[in-house]
mmCIF file of C-alpha atoms in Angstrom:
data_model
loop_
_atom_site.group_PDB
_atom_site.id
_atom_site.type_symbol
_atom_site.label_atom_id
_atom_site.label_comp_id
_atom_site.label_asym_id
_atom_site.label_seq_id
_atom_site.Cartn_x
_atom_site.Cartn_y
_atom_site.Cartn_z
ATOM 1 C CA GLU B 3 97.803 132.364 93.695
ATOM 2 C CA LEU B 4 99.641 130.598 96.439
ATOM 3 C CA GLY B 5 102.533 132.507 96.085
ATOM 4 C CA LEU B 6 104.700 129.391 95.391
ATOM 5 C CA PRO B 7 107.398 129.312 92.203
ATOM 6 C CA GLN B 8 106.381 128.321 89.044
ATOM 7 C CA HIS B 9 108.563 125.932 86.797
ATOM 8 C CA VAL B 10 110.089 124.534 90.066
ATOM 9 C CA PRO B 11 109.415 120.831 90.935
ATOM 10 C CA LEU B 12 107.427 121.150 94.068
ATOM 11 C CA ILE B 13 107.687 118.197 96.681
ATOM 12 C CA LEU B 14 104.760 118.260 98.966
ATOM 13 C CA PHE B 15 104.965 117.016 102.749
ATOM 14 C CA ILE B 16 101.650 117.177 104.564
ATOM 15 C CA ALA B 17 101.596 116.174 108.411
ATOM 16 C CA LEU B 18 99.370 118.047 110.932
ATOM 17 C CA SER B 19 102.190 118.106 113.709
ATOM 18 C CA GLY B 20 104.697 119.315 110.777
ATOM 19 C CA THR B 21 108.013 118.126 111.395
ATOM 20 C CA SER B 22 107.694 117.276 115.164
ATOM 21 C CA ASP B 23 105.954 113.945 114.919
ATOM 22 C CA PRO B 24 108.636 111.230 114.495
ATOM 23 C CA ARG B 25 105.929 108.757 112.997
ATOM 24 C CA LYS B 26 105.632 111.036 110.060
ATOM 25 C CA GLY B 27 109.034 110.761 109.325
ATOM 26 C CA ALA B 28 110.450 114.379 108.554
ATOM 27 C CA ASP B 29 113.964 113.152 109.499
ATOM 28 C CA LEU B 30 113.756 110.275 107.115
ATOM 29 C CA LEU B 31 112.474 113.098 104.511
ATOM 30 C CA GLU B 32 115.578 115.311 105.630
ATOM 31 C CA ALA B 33 118.062 112.541 105.003
ATOM 32 C CA ALA B 34 116.384 111.463 101.859
ATOM 33 C CA LEU B 35 116.742 115.081 100.485
ATOM 34 C CA VAL B 36 120.202 115.685 101.250
ATOM 35 C CA SER B 37 120.629 111.952 99.053
ATOM 36 C CA LEU B 38 118.450 113.822 96.270
ATOM 37 C CA ALA B 39 120.614 116.643 95.940
ATOM 38 C CA GLN B 40 123.572 114.734 95.522
ATOM 39 C CA LEU B 41 121.504 112.491 92.638
ATOM 40 C CA VAL B 42 120.475 115.478 91.123
ATOM 41 C CA ARG B 43 124.186 116.975 90.776
ATOM 42 C CA GLU B 44 125.033 113.441 89.450
ATOM 43 C CA GLU B 45 121.971 113.198 87.110
ATOM 44 C CA PRO B 46 119.599 116.235 86.815
ATOM 45 C CA ILE B 47 116.279 115.981 87.072
ATOM 46 C CA ALA B 48 113.594 116.892 83.921
ATOM 47 C CA PHE B 49 113.055 120.138 85.191
ATOM 48 C CA ASP B 50 115.366 122.879 84.904
ATOM 49 C CA GLN B 51 115.524 124.066 88.287
ATOM 50 C CA LEU B 52 116.174 122.146 91.592
ATOM 51 C CA PRO B 53 113.220 120.838 93.396
ATOM 52 C CA GLU B 54 111.609 122.937 96.392
ATOM 53 C CA LEU B 55 109.856 121.326 99.576
ATOM 54 C CA VAL B 56 106.159 122.695 100.630
ATOM 55 C CA ILE B 57 105.271 121.980 104.025
ATOM 56 C CA ILE B 58 101.667 121.740 105.323
ATOM 57 C CA GLY B 59 100.914 121.541 108.749
ATOM 58 C CA ASP B 60 104.152 123.263 109.978
ATOM 59 C CA ASP B 61 104.510 127.206 110.029
ATOM 60 C CA GLY B 62 108.268 126.664 110.383
ATOM 61 C CA SER B 63 108.571 128.665 113.743
ATOM 62 C CA SER B 64 109.624 125.560 115.883
ATOM 63 C CA SER B 65 111.102 123.285 112.818
ATOM 64 C CA THR B 66 114.546 121.938 113.713
ATOM 65 C CA SER B 67 115.224 120.254 110.510
ATOM 66 C CA SER B 68 117.531 121.699 107.898
ATOM 67 C CA PHE B 69 116.434 120.496 104.427
ATOM 68 C CA PRO B 70 118.992 121.290 101.555
ATOM 69 C CA PHE B 71 116.249 122.954 99.345
ATOM 70 C CA SER B 72 114.293 125.871 99.743
ATOM 71 C CA VAL B 73 111.345 125.117 102.007
ATOM 72 C CA HIS B 74 107.849 127.010 102.121
ATOM 73 C CA PHE B 75 106.095 126.447 105.439
ATOM 74 C CA ARG B 76 102.174 126.685 104.730
ATOM 75 C CA GLY B 77 101.099 126.273 108.540
ATOM 76 C CA VAL B 78 97.815 124.164 109.249
ATOM 77 C CA LEU B 79 95.210 124.701 106.353
ATOM 78 C CA THR B 80 91.782 124.662 107.382
ATOM 79 C CA ASN B 81 90.238 125.433 103.837
ATOM 80 C CA ASN B 82 89.743 122.416 101.408
ATOM 81 C CA GLN B 83 90.314 124.867 98.272
ATOM 82 C CA ASP B 84 93.399 125.760 99.571
ATOM 83 C CA LEU B 85 94.522 122.247 100.077
ATOM 84 C CA ARG B 86 93.496 121.292 96.820
ATOM 85 C CA LEU B 87 95.588 124.181 95.423
ATOM 86 C CA HIS B 88 98.443 122.788 96.818
ATOM 87 C CA TYR B 89 97.958 119.635 95.276
ATOM 88 C CA ALA B 90 97.569 120.960 91.875
ATOM 89 C CA ALA B 91 100.583 122.986 92.525
ATOM 90 C CA SER B 92 102.645 120.092 93.311
ATOM 91 C CA ASP B 93 104.752 117.875 91.302
ATOM 92 C CA LEU B 94 104.446 114.907 93.860
ATOM 93 C CA LEU B 95 103.612 114.185 97.385
ATOM 94 C CA VAL B 96 105.995 112.474 99.421
ATOM 95 C CA ILE B 97 104.709 110.243 102.650
ATOM 96 C CA PRO B 98 107.880 109.310 104.501
ATOM 97 C CA SER B 99 106.096 107.741 107.349
ATOM 98 C CA ARG B 100 107.380 105.159 109.594
ATOM 99 C CA GLN B 101 103.830 104.310 110.762
ATOM 100 C CA ASP B 102 100.450 104.952 108.924
ATOM 101 C CA ASN B 103 97.498 102.775 107.850
ATOM 102 C CA LEU B 104 95.922 104.752 104.804
ATOM 103 C CA PRO B 105 96.829 108.152 104.704
ATOM 104 C CA ASN B 106 94.180 110.298 103.260
ATOM 105 C CA THR B 107 96.747 112.687 101.943
ATOM 106 C CA GLY B 108 97.670 109.877 99.365
ATOM 107 C CA LEU B 109 94.045 109.338 98.507
ATOM 108 C CA GLU B 110 93.571 112.860 98.017
ATOM 109 C CA ALA B 111 96.840 113.204 96.161
ATOM 110 C CA HIS B 112 95.623 110.649 93.769
ATOM 111 C CA ALA B 113 92.306 112.256 93.409
ATOM 112 C CA CYS B 114 94.150 115.639 92.181
ATOM 113 C CA GLY B 115 96.361 113.619 89.712
ATOM 114 C CA LEU B 116 99.399 114.013 92.106
ATOM 115 C CA PRO B 117 102.055 111.064 92.193
ATOM 116 C CA VAL B 118 102.768 109.847 95.615
ATOM 117 C CA VAL B 119 106.092 108.608 96.743
ATOM 118 C CA GLY B 120 106.463 106.744 99.936
ATOM 119 C CA PHE B 121 107.728 103.839 101.999
ATOM 120 C CA ARG B 122 106.643 100.470 101.296
ATOM 121 C CA VAL B 123 104.802 100.402 104.571
ATOM 122 C CA GLY B 124 101.181 100.197 106.082
ATOM 123 C CA GLY B 125 98.493 101.240 103.650
ATOM 124 C CA LEU B 126 100.792 102.895 101.318
ATOM 125 C CA PRO B 127 100.971 99.923 98.844
ATOM 126 C CA ASP B 128 97.444 99.818 98.745
ATOM 127 C CA ILE B 129 97.390 103.503 97.299
ATOM 128 C CA THR B 130 100.368 103.930 95.219
ATOM 129 C CA GLU B 131 101.004 101.371 92.406
ATOM 130 C CA ASP B 132 104.729 101.363 92.355
ATOM 131 C CA CYS B 133 105.919 102.821 89.242
ATOM 132 C CA ILE B 134 102.263 103.318 87.694
ATOM 133 C CA SER B 135 100.824 106.365 90.012
ATOM 134 C CA GLY B 136 104.144 106.819 91.896
ATOM 135 C CA ALA B 137 106.896 105.054 93.469
ATOM 136 C CA LEU B 138 107.388 102.861 96.676
ATOM 137 C CA ALA B 139 110.810 102.863 98.556
ATOM 138 C CA LYS B 140 112.406 100.437 100.926
ATOM 139 C CA PRO B 141 111.148 101.112 104.319
ATOM 140 C CA PHE B 142 112.880 103.604 106.169
ATOM 141 C CA GLU B 143 115.982 103.993 103.757
ATOM 142 C CA PRO B 144 116.560 107.764 103.127
ATOM 143 C CA LEU B 145 118.516 106.637 100.011
ATOM 144 C CA SER B 146 116.109 104.696 98.350
ATOM 145 C CA LEU B 147 113.262 107.135 99.047
ATOM 146 C CA ALA B 148 115.625 109.940 97.516
ATOM 147 C CA ARG B 149 115.913 107.478 94.073
ATOM 148 C CA ALA B 150 112.115 107.143 94.191
ATOM 149 C CA ILE B 151 111.749 110.706 94.289
ATOM 150 C CA HIS B 152 114.434 111.438 91.665
ATOM 151 C CA TRP B 153 112.828 108.555 89.282
ATOM 152 C CA VAL B 154 109.353 110.634 89.427
ATOM 153 C CA LEU B 155 111.065 113.865 88.607
ATOM 154 C CA SER B 156 113.563 112.792 86.117
ATOM 155 C CA ASP B 157 111.253 112.378 82.940
ATOM 156 C CA CYS B 158 108.632 114.592 82.045
ATOM 157 C CA ASN B 159 106.780 111.928 79.868
ATOM 158 C CA ARG B 160 107.034 109.535 82.876
ATOM 159 C CA HIS B 161 105.784 112.314 85.275
ATOM 160 C CA ALA B 162 102.790 113.360 83.062
ATOM 161 C CA GLY B 163 101.920 109.217 82.888
ATOM 162 C CA LEU B 164 102.020 108.873 86.788
ATOM 163 C CA ARG B 165 99.797 111.974 87.150
ATOM 164 C CA ALA B 166 97.055 110.565 84.629
ATOM 165 C CA ALA B 167 97.482 107.040 86.231
ATOM 166 C CA ALA B 168 97.164 108.707 89.678
ATOM 167 C CA ARG B 169 93.841 110.240 88.901
ATOM 168 C CA ASP B 170 92.644 107.300 86.954
ATOM 169 C CA ARG B 171 93.293 105.121 90.118
ATOM 170 C CA ALA B 172 91.497 107.537 92.206
ATOM 171 C CA VAL B 173 88.641 107.501 90.139
ATOM 172 C CA ARG B 174 88.469 103.701 89.715
ATOM 173 C CA GLU B 175 89.101 102.700 93.272
ATOM 174 C CA TRP B 176 87.896 105.506 95.800
ATOM 175 C CA ALA B 177 84.653 106.808 93.774
ATOM 176 C CA PRO B 178 82.166 107.165 96.633
ATOM 177 C CA ALA B 179 79.679 105.067 94.604
ATOM 178 C CA ARG B 180 82.177 102.305 94.370
ATOM 179 C CA ILE B 181 83.054 102.407 97.893
ATOM 180 C CA ALA B 182 79.131 102.571 98.888
ATOM 181 C CA ALA B 183 78.806 99.436 96.608
ATOM 182 C CA CYS B 184 81.784 97.474 98.383
ATOM 183 C CA TYR B 185 80.073 98.395 101.789
ATOM 184 C CA SER B 186 76.566 97.154 100.653
ATOM 185 C CA GLU B 187 77.985 93.911 99.273
ATOM 186 C CA LEU B 188 79.992 93.414 102.910
ATOM 187 C CA TYR B 189 76.943 93.991 104.696
ATOM 188 C CA ARG B 190 74.739 91.792 102.102
ATOM 189 C CA GLN B 191 77.342 89.109 102.835
ATOM 190 C CA ALA B 192 77.596 89.283 106.689
ATOM 191 C CA GLN B 193 73.640 88.740 107.015
#
C-alpha cells in the first residue's frame, strides 16, 4: 500500500525538518549507518536483505546526506493513517537527536509496537526501556548507535519481543485514562 519493499528491514527516521535540522541528528544517523553497513558485512542481521531507510519529513529534494542504504523519502505526512501505516511497515524507529525532550514519535512508535533506538539523552530513556522496548546508545556516538540498531535487527525472536514490549509499555504507561489519572492526582496534591 505504501510502495515500500516487503521482507526488507526498514529503519524509520522522522523529523519535520527532514535532514536539515542539526538538532535532529541526521548527520549522526548517516555516520551510524555507515558503521552499520560494516557491522552487517561482519555479522549479518536476521533478515536476508540489507536494511533500507525511510525518512518522513523530507522529500529528498534538498537533502545533502549520502546514506549507505537505499532511502525512501516520504515528504511531510499530514494524514495520521499514513503515519500509522509507516510505523507498522517499519522494523524500528531511530531517533538520533542531539536535543529532544520527550519526542512524540517515540511514543507513537511504541503505541504501534515499534522498537525505538536512540541516544541516551533527553526524554528518550523515559520512552525506551533499554534492551526491553528498544535500545539506547551512548550520546552522539555513531558507532554506538549502529550497534544498537544492529542489536535490534540481528535476532528475529528478540525483535518480536521488543515489538510486543513496546506496545505493552505504551498501553501501560501512556494510555489516556492513566495520564488523566496522573494529572488528577497531581492537581489533588497541589490543593
